[in-house]
Coordinates of C-alpha atoms in Angstrom, one line a residue:
Chain A
M1 CA -53.6 -60.2 -4.0
R2 CA -50.4 -58.3 -4.6
I3 CA -50.1 -55.6 -2.0
S4 CA -47.6 -52.7 -1.4
F5 CA -47.2 -50.6 1.7
M6 CA -46.4 -46.9 2.0
G7 CA -44.8 -46.6 5.4
A8 CA -42.9 -49.0 7.6
G9 CA -44.1 -48.0 11.1
R10 CA -46.0 -50.0 13.6
V11 CA -49.3 -50.4 11.7
A12 CA -47.5 -51.3 8.5
H13 CA -45.3 -53.8 10.4
H14 CA -48.3 -55.6 11.9
L15 CA -50.5 -55.5 8.8
A16 CA -47.7 -56.6 6.4
H17 CA -46.9 -59.5 8.6
V18 CA -50.4 -60.8 8.9
L19 CA -51.3 -60.1 5.3
S20 CA -48.2 -61.9 4.1
Q21 CA -49.7 -65.1 5.3
H22 CA -52.3 -65.0 2.5
H23 CA -51.0 -62.5 0.0
K24 CA -47.8 -61.4 -1.8
I25 CA -46.3 -58.2 -0.3
V26 CA -44.6 -56.6 -3.2
Q27 CA -43.0 -53.4 -2.0
I28 CA -42.4 -51.5 1.2
Y29 CA -41.8 -47.7 0.8
S30 CA -40.4 -45.5 3.5
R31 CA -38.6 -42.1 3.4
T32 CA -35.7 -43.9 5.1
L33 CA -34.5 -46.9 3.2
A34 CA -33.2 -48.8 6.2
T35 CA -36.6 -48.8 7.8
A36 CA -38.2 -50.0 4.6
Q37 CA -35.5 -52.7 4.2
T38 CA -36.0 -54.1 7.7
L39 CA -39.7 -54.7 7.2
A40 CA -39.3 -55.8 3.5
A41 CA -36.8 -58.5 4.5
Q42 CA -39.3 -59.9 7.1
V43 CA -42.2 -60.2 4.6
K44 CA -40.1 -61.1 1.5
A45 CA -40.8 -57.8 -0.3
T46 CA -38.5 -55.3 -1.9
A47 CA -37.7 -51.9 -0.3
T48 CA -37.8 -48.5 -1.8
M49 CA -37.5 -44.9 -0.8
N50 CA -38.5 -43.6 -4.3
I51 CA -42.2 -43.4 -5.1
E52 CA -41.3 -43.4 -8.8
E53 CA -40.0 -46.9 -8.3
L54 CA -43.4 -48.3 -7.3
N55 CA -44.2 -51.5 -9.1
P56 CA -47.5 -50.9 -11.0
E57 CA -48.3 -54.7 -11.1
I58 CA -50.3 -54.7 -7.8
D59 CA -53.9 -54.8 -6.6
L60 CA -53.7 -52.7 -3.5
V61 CA -51.7 -50.0 -1.9
I62 CA -51.9 -49.5 1.9
I63 CA -50.9 -46.1 3.1
A64 CA -49.8 -46.6 6.7
V65 CA -48.1 -43.3 7.5
S66 CA -48.8 -40.6 10.1
D67 CA -52.1 -38.8 9.5
Q68 CA -50.4 -35.6 8.5
A69 CA -48.3 -37.3 5.8
I70 CA -51.3 -38.9 4.0
A71 CA -52.4 -35.9 2.0
S72 CA -48.9 -35.3 0.5
I73 CA -48.2 -38.9 -0.2
I74 CA -51.5 -39.6 -2.1
S75 CA -50.7 -37.2 -4.9
N76 CA -47.4 -38.9 -5.7
V77 CA -48.7 -42.4 -5.4
H78 CA -51.7 -41.5 -7.6
Q79 CA -49.4 -40.3 -10.4
Q80 CA -47.6 -43.6 -10.4
L81 CA -50.6 -45.9 -9.9
P82 CA -53.7 -44.0 -11.2
H83 CA -55.9 -47.1 -11.4
V84 CA -54.9 -49.1 -8.3
L85 CA -57.1 -49.3 -5.2
I86 CA -55.4 -47.2 -2.5
V87 CA -56.5 -47.2 1.1
H88 CA -55.3 -45.5 4.3
T89 CA -55.4 -47.0 7.8
S90 CA -56.2 -43.9 9.8
G91 CA -59.1 -43.5 12.2
S92 CA -59.2 -39.8 11.9
T93 CA -58.6 -39.1 8.2
D94 CA -61.7 -38.7 6.0
I95 CA -61.8 -40.9 2.9
E96 CA -62.1 -37.7 0.9
V97 CA -58.5 -36.8 1.6
L98 CA -57.7 -39.7 -0.8
A99 CA -60.8 -39.5 -3.0
Q100 CA -60.4 -35.9 -4.1
I101 CA -57.2 -36.9 -5.8
H102 CA -57.7 -40.6 -6.5
A103 CA -60.9 -42.3 -7.7
R104 CA -60.3 -45.8 -6.3
A105 CA -60.0 -44.7 -2.7
G106 CA -60.7 -46.7 0.5
V107 CA -60.1 -47.0 4.2
F108 CA -58.9 -50.1 6.1
Y109 CA -58.8 -49.1 9.8
P110 CA -58.0 -51.7 12.5
L111 CA -59.1 -50.4 15.9
Q112 CA -56.2 -51.5 18.0
T113 CA -53.0 -50.2 19.6
F114 CA -49.9 -51.4 17.9
S115 CA -46.5 -51.8 19.5
L116 CA -43.6 -53.6 17.9
E117 CA -43.1 -55.6 21.1
R118 CA -46.5 -57.1 21.1
Q119 CA -48.3 -59.7 18.9
I120 CA -51.8 -58.5 17.8
N121 CA -54.8 -60.7 18.4
W122 CA -56.2 -60.1 14.9
S123 CA -59.3 -62.3 15.2
D124 CA -60.7 -60.0 17.9
T125 CA -59.7 -56.7 16.4
P126 CA -62.5 -54.8 14.8
I127 CA -61.7 -53.6 11.3
F128 CA -63.6 -50.7 9.7
V129 CA -63.7 -50.6 5.9
E130 CA -64.9 -47.9 3.5
A131 CA -64.6 -47.4 -0.2
K132 CA -65.8 -45.1 -3.0
S133 CA -67.1 -48.0 -5.1
E134 CA -69.2 -51.0 -4.1
D135 CA -66.7 -53.4 -5.8
D136 CA -63.8 -52.1 -3.8
L137 CA -65.8 -52.2 -0.6
V138 CA -66.5 -55.9 -1.2
L139 CA -62.8 -56.5 -1.9
L140 CA -61.7 -54.7 1.3
A141 CA -64.3 -56.5 3.4
E142 CA -63.1 -59.9 2.1
L143 CA -59.5 -59.0 2.8
A144 CA -60.5 -57.8 6.4
N145 CA -62.4 -61.1 6.9
Q146 CA -59.3 -63.1 6.5
L147 CA -57.9 -61.3 9.5
S148 CA -60.8 -60.7 11.8
S149 CA -64.4 -61.8 12.4
H150 CA -65.4 -58.2 13.3
I151 CA -65.7 -56.3 10.1
Y152 CA -67.8 -53.1 9.9
S153 CA -68.6 -50.8 7.0
Y154 CA -68.5 -47.3 8.7
T155 CA -68.6 -43.8 7.3
S156 CA -65.7 -41.5 8.0
A157 CA -67.8 -39.6 10.5
Q158 CA -68.5 -42.7 12.6
R159 CA -64.9 -43.8 12.3
L160 CA -63.9 -40.4 13.6
S161 CA -65.9 -40.6 16.7
L162 CA -64.6 -44.1 17.4
H163 CA -61.0 -42.9 17.0
L164 CA -61.7 -40.0 19.4
A165 CA -63.1 -42.4 21.9
A166 CA -60.1 -44.7 21.4
V167 CA -57.8 -41.8 22.4
F168 CA -59.6 -41.7 25.7
A169 CA -60.0 -45.5 26.2
C170 CA -56.4 -46.3 25.1
N171 CA -54.0 -43.4 25.0
F172 CA -55.2 -41.6 28.1
S173 CA -55.7 -44.8 30.2
N174 CA -52.1 -45.7 29.2
Y175 CA -51.0 -42.3 30.4
C176 CA -52.8 -43.0 33.7
Y177 CA -50.7 -46.2 34.0
D178 CA -47.6 -44.1 33.2
M179 CA -48.4 -41.6 35.9
A180 CA -49.1 -44.4 38.4
K181 CA -45.7 -45.9 37.7
Q182 CA -44.0 -42.6 38.2
I183 CA -45.7 -42.3 41.6
V184 CA -44.6 -45.7 42.9
D185 CA -41.2 -45.5 41.3
A186 CA -40.5 -42.4 43.4
Q187 CA -41.1 -44.4 46.5
H188 CA -39.2 -47.5 45.2
V189 CA -42.4 -49.4 45.3
D190 CA -42.8 -52.1 42.6
F191 CA -45.3 -51.1 39.8
S192 CA -46.2 -54.8 39.3
L193 CA -48.2 -54.6 42.5
L194 CA -50.8 -52.6 40.5
Y195 CA -51.1 -55.3 37.8
P196 CA -54.2 -57.1 39.3
L197 CA -55.9 -53.7 39.8
I198 CA -55.2 -52.6 36.2
L199 CA -56.5 -55.9 34.8
E200 CA -59.6 -55.9 37.0
T201 CA -60.4 -52.3 36.1
A202 CA -60.2 -53.2 32.4
N203 CA -62.1 -56.5 32.7
K204 CA -64.9 -54.8 34.7
V205 CA -66.1 -52.6 31.9
L206 CA -66.4 -55.4 29.4
N207 CA -69.7 -56.3 31.0
N208 CA -70.7 -53.2 32.8
D209 CA -71.2 -49.5 32.2
P210 CA -67.9 -47.8 33.3
K211 CA -69.9 -45.1 35.0
Q212 CA -71.5 -47.7 37.3
M213 CA -68.0 -49.2 37.9
Q214 CA -66.4 -46.0 39.1
T215 CA -64.7 -46.2 42.5
G216 CA -62.3 -44.1 44.4
P217 CA -62.2 -41.0 46.7
A218 CA -63.7 -38.6 44.1
M219 CA -66.7 -40.9 43.4
R220 CA -67.3 -41.2 47.2
G221 CA -66.9 -37.4 47.6
D222 CA -64.1 -38.0 50.2
Q223 CA -62.7 -34.5 50.4
N224 CA -60.1 -35.4 53.1
I225 CA -58.4 -37.9 50.9
L226 CA -58.7 -35.7 47.8
N227 CA -56.9 -32.9 49.7
M228 CA -54.3 -35.2 51.1
H229 CA -53.5 -36.6 47.7
E230 CA -53.2 -33.2 46.2
Q231 CA -50.9 -32.1 49.0
M232 CA -48.7 -35.2 48.4
L233 CA -48.3 -34.3 44.7
Q234 CA -47.7 -30.7 45.6
K235 CA -45.0 -31.7 48.1
A236 CA -43.4 -33.9 45.5
Q237 CA -43.4 -30.9 43.1
R238 CA -45.4 -32.8 40.6
E239 CA -47.6 -29.9 39.4
D240 CA -48.3 -31.9 36.2
L241 CA -49.8 -34.9 38.1
K242 CA -51.6 -32.6 40.5
N243 CA -53.3 -30.8 37.6
I244 CA -54.6 -34.1 36.2
Y245 CA -55.6 -35.2 39.6
Q246 CA -57.7 -32.1 40.3
L247 CA -59.4 -32.0 36.9
M248 CA -60.3 -35.7 36.8
S249 CA -61.4 -35.7 40.5
Q250 CA -63.6 -32.6 40.0
Q251 CA -65.3 -34.2 37.0
I252 CA -65.8 -37.6 38.6
L253 CA -67.2 -35.8 41.7
Q254 CA -69.6 -33.7 39.6
S255 CA -70.7 -36.6 37.4
H256 CA -71.6 -38.7 40.4
A257 CA -73.0 -35.9 42.5
T258 CA -75.6 -35.1 39.9
Q259 CA -76.3 -38.8 39.5
S260 CA -77.4 -39.4 43.1
Chain B
M1 CA -61.0 -66.7 64.3
R2 CA -64.1 -64.8 65.3
I3 CA -64.4 -61.6 63.3
S4 CA -66.8 -58.7 63.3
F5 CA -67.1 -55.9 60.6
M6 CA -67.7 -52.3 61.1
G7 CA -69.3 -51.3 57.7
A8 CA -71.3 -53.2 55.1
G9 CA -70.1 -51.6 51.9
R10 CA -68.3 -53.1 49.0
V11 CA -65.0 -53.9 50.8
A12 CA -66.8 -55.4 53.8
H13 CA -69.0 -57.4 51.5
H14 CA -66.1 -59.0 49.6
L15 CA -63.9 -59.5 52.7
A16 CA -66.7 -61.0 54.8
H17 CA -67.6 -63.4 52.1
V18 CA -64.1 -64.7 51.6
L19 CA -63.2 -64.8 55.3
S20 CA -66.4 -66.6 56.1
Q21 CA -65.0 -69.6 54.3
H22 CA -62.4 -70.1 57.0
H23 CA -63.6 -68.1 60.0
K24 CA -66.7 -67.2 62.0
I25 CA -68.2 -63.8 61.1
V26 CA -69.9 -62.7 64.3
Q27 CA -71.4 -59.3 63.7
I28 CA -71.9 -56.8 60.9
Y29 CA -72.4 -53.2 62.1
S30 CA -73.8 -50.5 59.9
R31 CA -75.4 -47.1 60.6
T32 CA -78.4 -48.4 58.5
L33 CA -79.7 -51.7 59.9
A34 CA -81.0 -53.0 56.6
T35 CA -77.6 -52.8 55.0
A36 CA -76.0 -54.6 57.9
Q37 CA -78.8 -57.2 57.7
T38 CA -78.3 -58.0 54.0
L39 CA -74.6 -58.8 54.4
A40 CA -75.1 -60.5 57.8
A41 CA -77.7 -62.9 56.3
Q42 CA -75.2 -63.9 53.6
V43 CA -72.3 -64.7 55.9
K44 CA -74.4 -66.1 58.8
A45 CA -73.6 -63.2 61.2
T46 CA -75.9 -61.0 63.2
A47 CA -76.6 -57.4 62.3
T48 CA -76.5 -54.3 64.5
M49 CA -76.6 -50.6 64.2
N50 CA -75.5 -50.0 67.8
I51 CA -71.8 -50.1 68.6
E52 CA -72.8 -50.7 72.3
E53 CA -74.2 -54.1 71.1
L54 CA -70.8 -55.3 69.8
N55 CA -70.1 -58.8 71.1
P56 CA -66.8 -58.7 73.0
E57 CA -66.1 -62.4 72.4
I58 CA -64.1 -61.8 69.2
D59 CA -60.5 -61.9 67.9
L60 CA -60.6 -59.2 65.3
V61 CA -62.6 -56.2 64.2
I62 CA -62.3 -55.1 60.6
I63 CA -63.3 -51.4 60.0
A64 CA -64.3 -51.1 56.4
V65 CA -66.0 -47.7 56.3
S66 CA -65.2 -44.6 54.3
D67 CA -61.9 -43.0 55.2
Q68 CA -63.5 -40.0 56.7
A69 CA -65.6 -42.1 59.1
I70 CA -62.7 -44.2 60.5
A71 CA -61.5 -41.6 63.1
S72 CA -65.0 -41.2 64.7
I73 CA -65.8 -44.9 64.7
I74 CA -62.5 -46.1 66.4
S75 CA -63.3 -44.1 69.6
N76 CA -66.6 -45.9 70.0
V77 CA -65.3 -49.3 69.1
H78 CA -62.3 -48.9 71.5
Q79 CA -64.6 -48.2 74.4
Q80 CA -66.5 -51.4 73.8
L81 CA -63.6 -53.6 72.9
P82 CA -60.4 -52.1 74.5
H83 CA -58.3 -55.3 74.1
V84 CA -59.3 -56.7 70.7
L85 CA -57.2 -56.3 67.6
I86 CA -58.8 -53.6 65.4
V87 CA -57.7 -53.0 61.8
H88 CA -58.9 -50.7 59.0
T89 CA -58.8 -51.5 55.3
S90 CA -57.9 -48.1 53.9
G91 CA -55.0 -47.4 51.6
S92 CA -54.7 -43.7 52.6
T93 CA -55.4 -43.8 56.4
D94 CA -52.3 -43.8 58.6
I95 CA -52.3 -46.6 61.2
E96 CA -51.8 -43.9 63.8
V97 CA -55.5 -42.8 63.3
L98 CA -56.3 -46.0 65.1
A99 CA -53.2 -46.4 67.3
Q100 CA -53.5 -43.0 69.0
I101 CA -56.7 -44.3 70.5
H102 CA -56.4 -48.1 70.5
A103 CA -53.2 -50.0 71.3
R104 CA -53.8 -53.1 69.3
A105 CA -54.2 -51.3 66.0
G106 CA -53.5 -52.7 62.5
V107 CA -54.1 -52.3 58.8
F108 CA -55.4 -54.9 56.3
Y109 CA -55.4 -53.3 52.9
P110 CA -56.3 -55.3 49.8
L111 CA -55.1 -53.4 46.7
Q112 CA -58.1 -54.0 44.4
T113 CA -61.2 -52.3 43.1
F114 CA -64.4 -53.7 44.6
S115 CA -67.8 -53.8 42.9
L116 CA -70.7 -55.7 44.1
E117 CA -71.3 -57.1 40.6
R118 CA -67.9 -58.7 40.3
Q119 CA -66.1 -61.7 42.0
I120 CA -62.7 -60.8 43.3
N121 CA -59.7 -63.0 42.3
W122 CA -58.3 -63.0 45.8
S123 CA -55.3 -65.2 45.1
D124 CA -53.8 -62.5 42.8
T125 CA -54.8 -59.5 44.9
P126 CA -51.9 -58.0 46.9
I127 CA -52.7 -57.5 50.6
F128 CA -50.7 -55.0 52.7
V129 CA -50.6 -55.6 56.5
E130 CA -49.3 -53.4 59.2
A131 CA -49.6 -53.7 63.1
K132 CA -48.4 -52.0 66.2
S133 CA -47.2 -55.3 67.7
E134 CA -45.2 -58.1 66.2
D135 CA -47.7 -60.7 67.3
D136 CA -50.6 -58.9 65.7
L137 CA -48.6 -58.5 62.5
V138 CA -48.0 -62.3 62.3
L139 CA -51.7 -62.9 63.0
L140 CA -52.7 -60.5 60.2
A141 CA -50.1 -62.0 57.8
E142 CA -51.4 -65.5 58.4
L143 CA -55.0 -64.3 57.9
A144 CA -54.0 -62.6 54.6
N145 CA -52.1 -65.7 53.5
Q146 CA -55.3 -67.7 53.5
L147 CA -56.7 -65.3 50.8
S148 CA -53.7 -64.4 48.7
S149 CA -50.2 -65.4 47.9
H150 CA -49.1 -61.7 47.7
I151 CA -48.7 -60.4 51.3
Y152 CA -46.6 -57.4 52.1
S153 CA -45.7 -55.7 55.3
Y154 CA -45.6 -52.0 54.3
T155 CA -45.5 -48.8 56.3
S156 CA -48.3 -46.3 56.1
A157 CA -46.2 -44.0 54.0
Q158 CA -45.5 -46.7 51.4
R159 CA -49.2 -47.7 51.4
L160 CA -50.2 -44.1 50.9
S161 CA -48.1 -43.8 47.7
L162 CA -49.5 -47.1 46.4
H163 CA -53.0 -45.9 47.0
L164 CA -52.4 -42.6 45.2
A165 CA -50.9 -44.6 42.3
A166 CA -54.0 -46.8 42.3
V167 CA -56.2 -43.7 41.9
F168 CA -54.4 -43.0 38.7
A169 CA -54.2 -46.6 37.4
C170 CA -57.7 -47.6 38.4
N171 CA -60.1 -44.7 39.1
F172 CA -58.8 -42.4 36.4
S173 CA -58.4 -45.1 33.7
N174 CA -62.0 -46.1 34.5
Y175 CA -63.1 -42.5 34.0
C176 CA -61.3 -42.6 30.6
Y177 CA -63.4 -45.6 29.7
D178 CA -66.5 -43.7 30.9
M179 CA -65.6 -40.7 28.7
A180 CA -65.0 -42.9 25.7
K181 CA -68.4 -44.5 26.2
Q182 CA -70.0 -41.1 26.3
I183 CA -68.4 -40.2 23.0
V184 CA -69.5 -43.3 21.1
D185 CA -72.9 -43.3 22.7
A186 CA -73.5 -39.8 21.3
Q187 CA -72.9 -41.3 17.8
H188 CA -75.0 -44.4 18.5
V189 CA -71.8 -46.5 18.1
D190 CA -71.4 -49.6 20.2
F191 CA -69.0 -49.2 23.1
S192 CA -68.1 -52.9 22.9
L193 CA -66.1 -52.2 19.7
L194 CA -63.5 -50.7 22.1
Y195 CA -63.2 -53.8 24.3
P196 CA -60.2 -55.4 22.4
L197 CA -58.4 -52.0 22.6
I198 CA -59.1 -51.6 26.3
L199 CA -57.8 -55.1 27.1
E200 CA -54.7 -54.8 24.9
T201 CA -53.8 -51.5 26.5
A202 CA -54.1 -53.0 30.0
N203 CA -52.3 -56.2 29.0
K204 CA -49.4 -54.3 27.3
V205 CA -48.2 -52.7 30.5
L206 CA -48.0 -55.9 32.4
N207 CA -44.7 -56.6 30.7
N208 CA -43.7 -53.2 29.5
D209 CA -43.1 -49.7 30.8
P210 CA -46.3 -47.8 30.1
K211 CA -44.2 -44.8 28.9
Q212 CA -42.7 -47.0 26.1
M213 CA -46.2 -48.3 25.2
Q214 CA -47.7 -44.8 24.7
T215 CA -49.4 -44.4 21.3
G216 CA -51.8 -41.9 19.8
P217 CA -51.8 -38.4 18.2
A218 CA -50.2 -36.6 21.2
M219 CA -47.3 -39.0 21.5
R220 CA -46.7 -38.6 17.7
G221 CA -47.0 -34.8 18.0
D222 CA -49.8 -34.9 15.4
Q223 CA -51.1 -31.3 15.9
N224 CA -53.7 -31.6 13.0
I225 CA -55.5 -34.5 14.7
L226 CA -55.2 -32.9 18.2
N227 CA -56.8 -29.7 16.8
M228 CA -59.5 -31.7 15.0
H229 CA -60.4 -33.7 18.1
E230 CA -60.6 -30.6 20.2
Q231 CA -62.9 -29.0 17.7
M232 CA -65.1 -32.1 17.7
L233 CA -65.5 -31.9 21.5
Q234 CA -66.0 -28.1 21.3
K235 CA -68.7 -28.6 18.7
A236 CA -70.4 -31.2 20.8
Q237 CA -70.4 -28.7 23.7
R238 CA -68.3 -31.1 25.8
E239 CA -66.1 -28.6 27.6
D240 CA -65.4 -31.2 30.3
L241 CA -64.0 -33.7 27.9
K242 CA -62.2 -31.0 25.9
N243 CA -60.4 -29.9 29.1
I244 CA -59.2 -33.4 29.9
Y245 CA -58.2 -33.9 26.2
Q246 CA -56.1 -30.8 26.2
L247 CA -54.4 -31.4 29.6
M248 CA -53.6 -35.1 28.9
S249 CA -52.4 -34.4 25.3
Q250 CA -50.2 -31.5 26.4
Q251 CA -48.5 -33.6 29.1
I252 CA -48.1 -36.7 26.8
L253 CA -46.7 -34.4 24.1
Q254 CA -44.2 -32.7 26.5
S255 CA -43.2 -36.0 28.1
H256 CA -42.4 -37.6 24.8
A257 CA -40.8 -34.5 23.2
T258 CA -38.3 -34.2 26.0
Q259 CA -37.6 -37.9 25.6
S260 CA -36.6 -37.9 21.9

């Protein structure tokens, strides 16, 4: 297949790299030419910052831009390439955002967190595909199958709830790590001491219900420790961390009090 | 060494099991005899629910009870065993809670999350030791060294900040997994789809600053998605999840807005 990308951010970067092993990456579009050029050079594509310059000789356009930019970009791409299959890669954007403008619309959503610093383990990454036509769905499923053995045909509503869950499981747990690091940094204690705990906490829930795996002072209803921790955060003038501590503890406490 | 345990919960369970490989576990005390008996049978010790029955022919008592019970238990154990080294296993309890009553006081704190369902990887688990005398500190460090290659002599204040950080890195991230599971469960979507994401998120921060690894709509300042997610939680009548979503997103947003 001949594939072009709209966007040159983290998702575009990882997808273009892995797809370039099996397919021809034709063009990388970005509003900033330098960004497009960096990725284009890596995957032997050409770079452009003008949608009017999009090469029509392609089989697939992958829109990998921020969710809020998808709606505006699809109109312009549709005018250039009215008959090409166009997908977005967003967990929270309905396929209809594309389909109301462009008939051959689809979704290609890899459920993963992408950083430029990290390689992606594609074979384990679930990919959710959706398309307005059966033929395009087959095409996307075949493409996804070259990357991963976990391909799912999900509706936009199901994808939406997965993405919301992913915000809790990934973005918020990462922010918990961030807060933990800020706490030990302030005492000149090495964050790496928490690595085994972080890994064990994550590995635990791969085989067990997280609710059953809950530990800590709030789960035990240990009010002395809860008060002491809040006072520590108060004394350190970390109202932000204290607010999170209180809200999380209160909910864990309630959820495990009603359970027993 | 001849070692007795006060408490038969998760920490006592795992410590008694691993220490029984090198040492004689003499007695397991618990307020409920059946609990003490279960663990005692596993590590070939005797069980008791009377502190007056504690065998004085021992080298070490490990208090592994809830933090709020430590202060009351130490008085009674001290009366029975005034000259034996007594340690607690708590991250957030000052050594002085023991030392003001008992001269040979110490701390033996493994920084890990303990579930009965899981084996502990002891060799990677950091253990923090503290003692009122140099001799006892050496003794505890040697004991810890048999379990782990990561032994640290930390003050109670340093241990306290580590434990507070552990609540964020472990207890709160686990609650994030729990909330994610509740969201997908409500849509009959399989929680296991999030496993690769959970693992990648944890593995990422082992080599990188979590702040640099932050992803998601709040980090990108994507107000459309933030509003949509809040409406989804509102519609599902999950005020609890919505409150967490708002507070976390607001702090991630602020923390990354001031950065750029």
